mmCIF file of C-alpha atoms and ligand atoms in Angstrom:
data_model
loop_
_atom_site.group_PDB
_atom_site.id
_atom_site.type_symbol
_atom_site.label_atom_id
_atom_site.label_comp_id
_atom_site.label_asym_id
_atom_site.label_seq_id
_atom_site.Cartn_x
_atom_site.Cartn_y
_atom_site.Cartn_z
ATOM 1 C CA MET A 57 -22.651 170.815 118.431
ATOM 2 C CA ASP A 58 -26.439 170.441 120.051
ATOM 3 C CA GLN A 59 -28.521 168.501 117.761
ATOM 4 C CA TYR A 60 -32.250 168.971 117.019
ATOM 5 C CA ALA A 61 -34.427 167.772 114.176
ATOM 6 C CA VAL A 62 -38.135 167.525 112.914
ATOM 7 C CA VAL A 63 -39.787 164.628 112.587
ATOM 8 C CA GLY A 64 -43.017 163.706 110.729
ATOM 9 C CA HIS A 65 -44.234 161.396 107.803
ATOM 10 C CA PRO A 66 -43.650 162.352 104.994
ATOM 11 C CA ILE A 67 -40.873 165.011 105.828
ATOM 12 C CA SER A 68 -39.236 165.433 102.931
ATOM 13 C CA HIS A 69 -40.616 169.207 101.874
ATOM 14 C CA SER A 70 -40.242 170.263 105.491
ATOM 15 C CA LEU A 71 -38.751 173.644 105.061
ATOM 16 C CA SER A 72 -37.896 173.707 108.683
ATOM 17 C CA PRO A 73 -34.416 172.976 108.456
ATOM 18 C CA GLU A 74 -34.154 175.924 106.125
ATOM 19 C CA ILE A 75 -35.474 177.957 108.546
ATOM 20 C CA GLN A 76 -33.904 176.689 111.883
ATOM 21 C CA ALA A 77 -30.066 176.938 110.075
ATOM 22 C CA GLN A 78 -31.393 180.745 109.249
ATOM 23 C CA PHE A 79 -31.907 181.549 112.847
ATOM 24 C CA ALA A 80 -28.347 179.654 113.878
ATOM 25 C CA ALA A 81 -26.616 181.855 111.390
ATOM 26 C CA GLU A 82 -28.010 185.123 112.693
ATOM 27 C CA THR A 83 -27.939 184.050 116.180
ATOM 28 C CA GLU A 84 -24.362 182.609 116.123
ATOM 29 C CA GLN A 85 -25.640 179.398 117.803
ATOM 30 C CA GLN A 86 -23.673 176.223 117.008
ATOM 31 C CA ILE A 87 -26.484 173.646 116.359
ATOM 32 C CA SER A 88 -27.468 171.140 113.990
ATOM 33 C CA TYR A 89 -30.971 170.737 112.732
ATOM 34 C CA SER A 90 -32.235 167.989 110.349
ATOM 35 C CA ALA A 91 -35.468 166.457 109.139
ATOM 36 C CA ILE A 92 -36.094 163.117 110.331
ATOM 37 C CA GLN A 93 -38.983 160.758 108.665
ATOM 38 C CA PHE A 94 -40.398 158.499 111.303
ATOM 39 C CA GLU A 95 -42.544 155.236 110.855
ATOM 40 C CA LEU A 96 -45.807 155.431 111.027
ATOM 41 C CA ASP A 97 -45.793 152.981 113.807
ATOM 42 C CA ASN A 98 -43.702 152.768 117.180
ATOM 43 C CA PHE A 99 -43.531 156.832 117.808
ATOM 44 C CA ALA A 100 -42.150 156.380 121.480
ATOM 45 C CA ASP A 101 -39.399 154.042 120.750
ATOM 46 C CA GLN A 102 -38.237 156.175 117.463
ATOM 47 C CA LEU A 103 -38.026 158.972 119.609
ATOM 48 C CA HIS A 104 -36.455 157.845 122.765
ATOM 49 C CA GLU A 105 -33.665 156.693 120.296
ATOM 50 C CA LEU A 106 -33.315 160.389 119.216
ATOM 51 C CA GLN A 107 -33.221 160.883 123.051
ATOM 52 C CA SER A 108 -30.414 158.244 123.542
ATOM 53 C CA GLN A 109 -27.957 159.860 120.742
ATOM 54 C CA GLY A 110 -28.222 162.703 122.781
ATOM 55 C CA TYR A 111 -30.454 165.081 120.476
ATOM 56 C CA LYS A 112 -31.408 168.391 122.517
ATOM 57 C CA GLY A 113 -35.080 168.948 121.101
ATOM 58 C CA ILE A 114 -37.501 167.739 118.515
ATOM 59 C CA ASN A 115 -40.297 169.475 116.690
ATOM 60 C CA VAL A 116 -43.009 167.184 116.059
ATOM 61 C CA THR A 117 -45.126 167.626 112.955
ATOM 62 C CA VAL A 118 -48.279 165.625 111.228
ATOM 63 C CA PRO A 119 -49.162 163.022 111.950
ATOM 64 C CA PHE A 120 -47.616 162.521 115.390
ATOM 65 C CA LYS A 121 -48.623 165.571 117.621
ATOM 66 C CA GLN A 122 -51.171 163.901 119.887
ATOM 67 C CA GLN A 123 -48.644 160.986 120.188
ATOM 68 C CA ALA A 124 -46.128 163.525 121.471
ATOM 69 C CA PHE A 125 -48.441 165.144 123.771
ATOM 70 C CA GLU A 126 -49.292 161.915 125.156
ATOM 71 C CA LEU A 127 -45.742 160.836 125.564
ATOM 72 C CA ALA A 128 -44.537 164.061 127.304
ATOM 73 C CA ASP A 129 -43.380 163.828 130.993
ATOM 74 C CA ARG A 130 -43.985 167.643 131.455
ATOM 75 C CA LEU A 131 -46.630 169.853 129.373
ATOM 76 C CA SER A 132 -46.842 173.453 129.325
ATOM 77 C CA PRO A 133 -50.267 175.158 129.744
ATOM 78 C CA ARG A 134 -50.292 176.044 126.084
ATOM 79 C CA ALA A 135 -49.666 172.521 125.107
ATOM 80 C CA ARG A 136 -52.359 171.081 127.785
ATOM 81 C CA ASP A 137 -54.697 173.531 125.795
ATOM 82 C CA ALA A 138 -54.018 172.432 122.497
ATOM 83 C CA GLY A 139 -54.150 168.692 123.295
ATOM 84 C CA ALA A 140 -51.161 168.361 121.156
ATOM 85 C CA VAL A 141 -47.110 169.071 121.471
ATOM 86 C CA ASN A 142 -44.950 170.332 118.579
ATOM 87 C CA THR A 143 -41.892 171.363 120.609
ATOM 88 C CA LEU A 144 -40.283 168.638 122.719
ATOM 89 C CA ILE A 145 -37.533 168.892 124.928
ATOM 90 C CA PHE A 146 -35.198 166.421 126.089
ATOM 91 C CA GLN A 147 -34.363 167.610 129.584
ATOM 92 C CA PRO A 148 -31.249 167.070 131.997
ATOM 93 C CA ASP A 149 -32.980 164.824 134.298
ATOM 94 C CA GLY A 150 -34.128 162.153 131.605
ATOM 95 C CA LYS A 151 -37.554 163.786 131.371
ATOM 96 C CA ILE A 152 -39.428 164.870 128.295
ATOM 97 C CA ALA A 153 -41.125 168.355 128.301
ATOM 98 C CA GLY A 154 -43.963 169.330 125.662
ATOM 99 C CA ASP A 155 -44.539 172.504 124.629
ATOM 100 C CA ASN A 156 -46.723 174.097 121.546
ATOM 101 C CA THR A 157 -45.755 177.140 119.693
ATOM 102 C CA ASP A 158 -48.449 176.750 117.040
ATOM 103 C CA GLY A 159 -50.901 179.338 118.504
ATOM 104 C CA ILE A 160 -48.224 181.908 119.410
ATOM 105 C CA GLY A 161 -46.758 181.479 116.069
ATOM 106 C CA LEU A 162 -50.348 182.124 114.358
ATOM 107 C CA CYS A 163 -50.692 185.184 116.609
ATOM 108 C CA ARG A 164 -47.423 186.682 116.083
ATOM 109 C CA ASP A 165 -47.651 186.391 112.062
ATOM 110 C CA LEU A 166 -51.198 188.219 112.679
ATOM 111 C CA ILE A 167 -50.179 191.008 114.963
ATOM 112 C CA ILE A 168 -46.703 191.545 114.465
ATOM 113 C CA ASN A 169 -45.813 190.842 110.739
ATOM 114 C CA HIS A 170 -49.448 191.752 109.278
ATOM 115 C CA ASN A 171 -50.484 194.281 111.601
ATOM 116 C CA VAL A 172 -54.053 192.420 112.407
ATOM 117 C CA LEU A 173 -55.829 193.728 114.931
ATOM 118 C CA ILE A 174 -57.724 190.970 117.246
ATOM 119 C CA GLU A 175 -59.026 192.559 120.434
ATOM 120 C CA HIS A 176 -62.527 193.301 119.902
ATOM 121 C CA ARG A 177 -62.545 191.977 116.513
ATOM 122 C CA LYS A 178 -65.061 189.011 115.180
ATOM 123 C CA ILE A 179 -63.198 186.175 113.962
ATOM 124 C CA LEU A 180 -64.495 183.158 112.076
ATOM 125 C CA ILE A 181 -62.413 180.133 112.524
ATOM 126 C CA LEU A 182 -63.028 177.308 109.433
ATOM 127 C CA GLY A 183 -62.085 173.932 110.545
ATOM 128 C CA ALA A 184 -62.473 172.141 114.163
ATOM 129 C CA GLY A 185 -59.356 169.623 114.088
ATOM 130 C CA GLY A 186 -56.159 169.550 115.903
ATOM 131 C CA ALA A 187 -54.986 172.424 113.523
ATOM 132 C CA VAL A 188 -57.758 174.476 114.814
ATOM 133 C CA ARG A 189 -57.452 173.481 118.707
ATOM 134 C CA GLY A 190 -53.725 174.190 118.534
ATOM 135 C CA VAL A 191 -54.633 177.714 118.111
ATOM 136 C CA LEU A 192 -57.333 178.582 119.828
ATOM 137 C CA GLY A 193 -56.222 179.634 123.180
ATOM 138 C CA PRO A 194 -53.296 181.961 122.249
ATOM 139 C CA LEU A 195 -56.241 183.592 119.813
ATOM 140 C CA LEU A 196 -58.829 184.152 122.561
ATOM 141 C CA ALA A 197 -55.758 185.329 125.073
ATOM 142 C CA LYS A 198 -56.214 188.168 122.589
ATOM 143 C CA LYS A 199 -59.532 189.183 123.873
ATOM 144 C CA PRO A 200 -61.421 188.706 120.006
ATOM 145 C CA ARG A 201 -65.151 190.090 120.657
ATOM 146 C CA LEU A 202 -66.680 186.910 119.028
ATOM 147 C CA LEU A 203 -64.726 183.905 118.472
ATOM 148 C CA SER A 204 -66.973 181.545 115.490
ATOM 149 C CA ILE A 205 -65.900 178.045 115.089
ATOM 150 C CA ALA A 206 -67.709 176.735 111.675
ATOM 151 C CA ASN A 207 -67.305 173.218 110.629
ATOM 152 C CA ARG A 208 -68.675 170.544 108.257
ATOM 153 C CA THR A 209 -69.089 168.297 110.987
ATOM 154 C CA VAL A 210 -70.898 170.391 113.720
ATOM 155 C CA GLU A 211 -70.125 168.293 116.703
ATOM 156 C CA LYS A 212 -66.639 168.781 116.478
ATOM 157 C CA ALA A 213 -66.889 172.528 116.458
ATOM 158 C CA GLU A 214 -69.509 172.662 119.044
ATOM 159 C CA LYS A 215 -66.661 170.265 121.284
ATOM 160 C CA LEU A 216 -64.440 172.733 121.095
ATOM 161 C CA ALA A 217 -66.127 175.776 121.677
ATOM 162 C CA GLU A 218 -67.732 173.883 124.571
ATOM 163 C CA ASP A 219 -63.975 172.661 125.863
ATOM 164 C CA PHE A 220 -63.051 176.667 125.459
ATOM 165 C CA SER A 221 -65.912 178.306 126.534
ATOM 166 C CA ALA A 222 -64.488 179.652 129.829
ATOM 167 C CA VAL A 223 -61.783 181.599 127.996
ATOM 168 C CA GLY A 224 -63.612 183.609 125.383
ATOM 169 C CA ASN A 225 -67.237 184.491 123.466
ATOM 170 C CA ILE A 226 -67.265 181.318 121.297
ATOM 171 C CA LEU A 227 -70.073 180.082 118.767
ATOM 172 C CA ALA A 228 -70.124 176.567 117.126
ATOM 173 C CA GLY A 229 -71.957 175.859 113.963
ATOM 174 C CA SER A 230 -71.738 174.727 110.309
ATOM 175 C CA PHE A 231 -70.466 177.006 107.442
ATOM 176 C CA ASN A 232 -74.128 177.832 106.578
ATOM 177 C CA GLU A 233 -75.488 178.627 109.811
ATOM 178 C CA LEU A 234 -72.219 180.809 111.062
ATOM 179 C CA GLY A 235 -71.688 182.445 107.648
ATOM 180 C CA HIS A 236 -74.264 184.973 107.193
ATOM 181 C CA GLU A 237 -72.791 187.572 108.863
ATOM 182 C CA LYS A 238 -69.458 189.520 108.234
ATOM 183 C CA TYR A 239 -66.290 188.996 110.123
ATOM 184 C CA ASP A 240 -63.173 191.166 110.516
ATOM 185 C CA LEU A 241 -60.994 188.259 110.215
ATOM 186 C CA ILE A 242 -61.705 184.744 108.639
ATOM 187 C CA ILE A 243 -59.065 182.007 109.488
ATOM 188 C CA ASN A 244 -58.966 178.793 107.455
ATOM 189 C CA GLY A 245 -57.806 176.027 109.631
ATOM 190 C CA THR A 246 -59.174 173.221 107.715
ATOM 191 C CA SER A 247 -57.264 170.666 105.498
ATOM 192 C CA ALA A 248 -59.443 171.251 102.646
ATOM 193 C CA GLY A 249 -56.425 172.963 100.727
ATOM 194 C CA LEU A 250 -54.400 169.870 100.541
ATOM 195 C CA LEU A 251 -56.899 169.143 97.777
ATOM 196 C CA LYS A 252 -57.076 172.381 96.565
ATOM 197 C CA GLU A 253 -60.792 172.953 97.776
ATOM 198 C CA VAL A 254 -61.629 175.796 100.021
ATOM 199 C CA PRO A 255 -64.806 175.082 102.655
ATOM 200 C CA PRO A 256 -68.095 175.893 101.503
ATOM 201 C CA VAL A 257 -68.263 179.126 103.177
ATOM 202 C CA PRO A 258 -70.762 181.635 102.059
ATOM 203 C CA ASP A 259 -69.429 185.031 100.549
ATOM 204 C CA GLU A 260 -71.157 186.955 102.843
ATOM 205 C CA VAL A 261 -68.968 186.471 106.016
ATOM 206 C CA LEU A 262 -66.485 189.028 103.727
ATOM 207 C CA GLY A 263 -66.944 192.502 104.305
ATOM 208 C CA ILE A 264 -65.089 195.273 102.271
ATOM 209 C CA ASN A 265 -62.411 194.900 105.401
ATOM 210 C CA SER A 266 -62.456 191.639 106.322
ATOM 211 C CA ILE A 267 -58.819 190.031 106.362
ATOM 212 C CA CYS A 268 -58.312 186.190 105.186
ATOM 213 C CA TYR A 269 -55.612 184.069 106.874
ATOM 214 C CA ASP A 270 -54.700 180.551 105.634
ATOM 215 C CA MET A 271 -53.096 178.400 108.205
ATOM 216 C CA MET A 272 -51.688 176.458 105.096
ATOM 217 C CA TYR A 273 -48.916 178.211 102.752
ATOM 218 C CA ASP A 274 -47.699 177.701 99.310
ATOM 219 C CA ILE A 275 -44.560 179.422 98.646
ATOM 220 C CA LYS A 276 -45.347 179.969 94.756
ATOM 221 C CA ASN A 277 -48.924 180.375 94.175
ATOM 222 C CA PRO A 278 -52.110 181.652 96.416
ATOM 223 C CA THR A 279 -53.291 178.940 98.180
ATOM 224 C CA ALA A 280 -57.130 177.705 97.050
ATOM 225 C CA PHE A 281 -58.410 179.973 100.209
ATOM 226 C CA VAL A 282 -56.366 183.032 99.856
ATOM 227 C CA GLN A 283 -57.440 182.871 95.797
ATOM 228 C CA TRP A 284 -61.020 182.741 97.092
ATOM 229 C CA ALA A 285 -60.439 185.680 98.792
ATOM 230 C CA LEU A 286 -58.879 187.559 96.512
ATOM 231 C CA ASP A 287 -61.515 186.829 93.868
ATOM 232 C CA ARG A 288 -64.069 188.080 96.176
ATOM 233 C CA GLY A 289 -62.342 191.449 96.481
ATOM 234 C CA ALA A 290 -60.545 190.555 99.758
ATOM 235 C CA LEU A 291 -57.614 193.450 100.136
ATOM 236 C CA ARG A 292 -55.638 191.243 102.788
ATOM 237 C CA ALA A 293 -55.411 187.794 102.147
ATOM 238 C CA TYR A 294 -52.436 185.671 103.782
ATOM 239 C CA ASP A 295 -51.332 182.299 103.759
ATOM 240 C CA GLY A 296 -49.642 180.522 106.432
ATOM 241 C CA LEU A 297 -45.581 180.713 105.953
ATOM 242 C CA GLY A 298 -45.152 183.489 108.365
ATOM 243 C CA MET A 299 -46.864 181.411 110.766
ATOM 244 C CA LEU A 300 -44.480 178.208 110.193
ATOM 245 C CA VAL A 301 -41.666 180.791 110.755
ATOM 246 C CA GLU A 302 -42.648 182.241 113.933
ATOM 247 C CA GLN A 303 -43.769 178.589 115.409
ATOM 248 C CA ALA A 304 -40.027 177.804 114.478
ATOM 249 C CA ALA A 305 -38.565 180.960 115.635
ATOM 250 C CA GLU A 306 -40.687 180.356 119.411
ATOM 251 C CA SER A 307 -39.113 176.623 119.119
ATOM 252 C CA PHE A 308 -35.851 178.042 118.796
ATOM 253 C CA TYR A 309 -36.242 180.377 121.381
ATOM 254 C CA ILE A 310 -37.431 177.727 124.113
ATOM 255 C CA TRP A 311 -34.355 175.508 122.948
ATOM 256 C CA ARG A 312 -31.744 178.179 122.766
ATOM 257 C CA GLY A 313 -33.132 181.089 125.253
ATOM 258 C CA ILE A 314 -32.645 183.653 122.331
ATOM 259 C CA ARG A 315 -35.183 184.748 119.650
ATOM 260 C CA PRO A 316 -34.197 185.209 116.339
ATOM 261 C CA GLN A 317 -35.387 187.990 113.671
ATOM 262 C CA THR A 318 -38.021 186.174 111.589
ATOM 263 C CA THR A 319 -38.906 189.193 108.380
ATOM 264 C CA GLU A 320 -35.874 188.343 106.580
ATOM 265 C CA VAL A 321 -36.265 184.328 106.793
ATOM 266 C CA ILE A 322 -39.756 184.961 105.688
ATOM 267 C CA ALA A 323 -38.785 186.823 102.720
ATOM 268 C CA SER A 324 -36.066 184.731 101.627
ATOM 269 C CA LEU A 325 -38.232 181.693 101.704
ATOM 270 C CA ARG A 326 -40.655 183.153 100.021
ATOM 271 C CA GLN A 327 -38.040 184.258 97.029
HETATM 272 P P1 ATR B 669 -55.641 168.631 111.196
HETATM 273 O O1 ATR B 669 -54.739 168.168 112.053
HETATM 274 O O2 ATR B 669 -54.954 169.441 110.317
HETATM 275 O O3 ATR B 669 -57.003 169.682 111.674
HETATM 276 P P2 ATR B 669 -57.697 167.089 111.417
HETATM 277 O O4 ATR B 669 -57.865 166.838 112.445
HETATM 278 O O5 ATR B 669 -57.997 165.794 110.609
HETATM 279 O O6 ATR B 669 -56.747 167.680 110.898
HETATM 280 O O7 ATR B 669 -58.677 168.205 110.830
HETATM 281 C C1 ATR B 669 -59.206 168.352 109.489
HETATM 282 C C2 ATR B 669 -60.300 169.499 109.448
HETATM 283 O O8 ATR B 669 -60.402 170.168 108.103
HETATM 284 C C3 ATR B 669 -61.512 169.042 109.878
HETATM 285 O O9 ATR B 669 -62.071 170.454 110.617
HETATM 286 C C4 ATR B 669 -62.056 168.476 108.741
HETATM 287 O O10 ATR B 669 -63.545 168.917 108.486
HETATM 288 P P3 ATR B 669 -64.266 167.664 109.547
HETATM 289 O O11 ATR B 669 -63.943 167.645 110.859
HETATM 290 O O12 ATR B 669 -65.818 167.767 108.907
HETATM 291 O O13 ATR B 669 -63.868 166.385 108.770
HETATM 292 C C5 ATR B 669 -61.493 169.752 107.536
HETATM 293 N N1 ATR B 669 -61.769 169.464 106.194
HETATM 294 C C6 ATR B 669 -61.056 168.603 106.015
HETATM 295 N N2 ATR B 669 -61.359 168.675 104.251
HETATM 296 C C7 ATR B 669 -62.597 169.391 104.057
HETATM 297 C C8 ATR B 669 -63.276 169.558 103.218
HETATM 298 N N3 ATR B 669 -63.216 169.627 102.105
HETATM 299 N N4 ATR B 669 -63.795 170.776 103.023
HETATM 300 C C9 ATR B 669 -64.317 171.562 104.469
HETATM 301 N N5 ATR B 669 -63.629 171.095 105.560
HETATM 302 C C10 ATR B 669 -62.819 169.919 105.513
#
């Protein structure tokens, strides 16, 4: 049986083993998939140990995505753009290939699961850390009219805008600078939700048809950002559970060459 795992620190709350088990059952693939907590130092040694045990592929989560990027012998274009790797493939020649499925996971959740249009729309993205860098390429590939990046530390937003300026129409600024016009889609990519906080974005960004999306998820309760949006009358506010499942589905597809259905998996996790 081919072995896969997700590695991170901490990892005990990961839903990935459950998600991948459902994909495997549905597609009748005989695989095992476990969650393994890595020590914080020596990512490379721990990874090579799994490679020598015969694992076929690894999902990488916080805080190792940049280290996985650096360690990979080969990188997909989207991993290169993201500067981070969440999917590793141990190849038959002993090389390690790195890919990033976070951005396509976000786009598929928005476009397919939630019927959100990106093309020609104005998008505001909150945050400028690794999570945001990971999704900018795939978002810009969908040709929004404008993508504004607002961040507490403005320089980080400016750096991202500069790095991706060739791919689309991008603005960078503080929450206040960018927060005085309305956006069609507002995506929270900050980690403020970990502290149940919401980035200080002015209410004016919300129009009557604005859609809000939190890259974080909470299975039981609305996330702080989803609640913020609902409190201000947003009709459509989604958390990132679907993104989690979609990025997992893309990893499964890379490893197994078969694309699992996601709708029922998302619904079953929500229950
Ligand atoms: P990740 O990998 O989750 O992106 P990160 O690279 O540390 O983690 O980035 C965290 C992001 O959340 C940053 O944009 C950070 O803002 P700064 O760049 O100014 O630090 C943002 N962030 C974290 N806590 C926040 C808060 N309470 N309010 C607003 N932004 C916050």
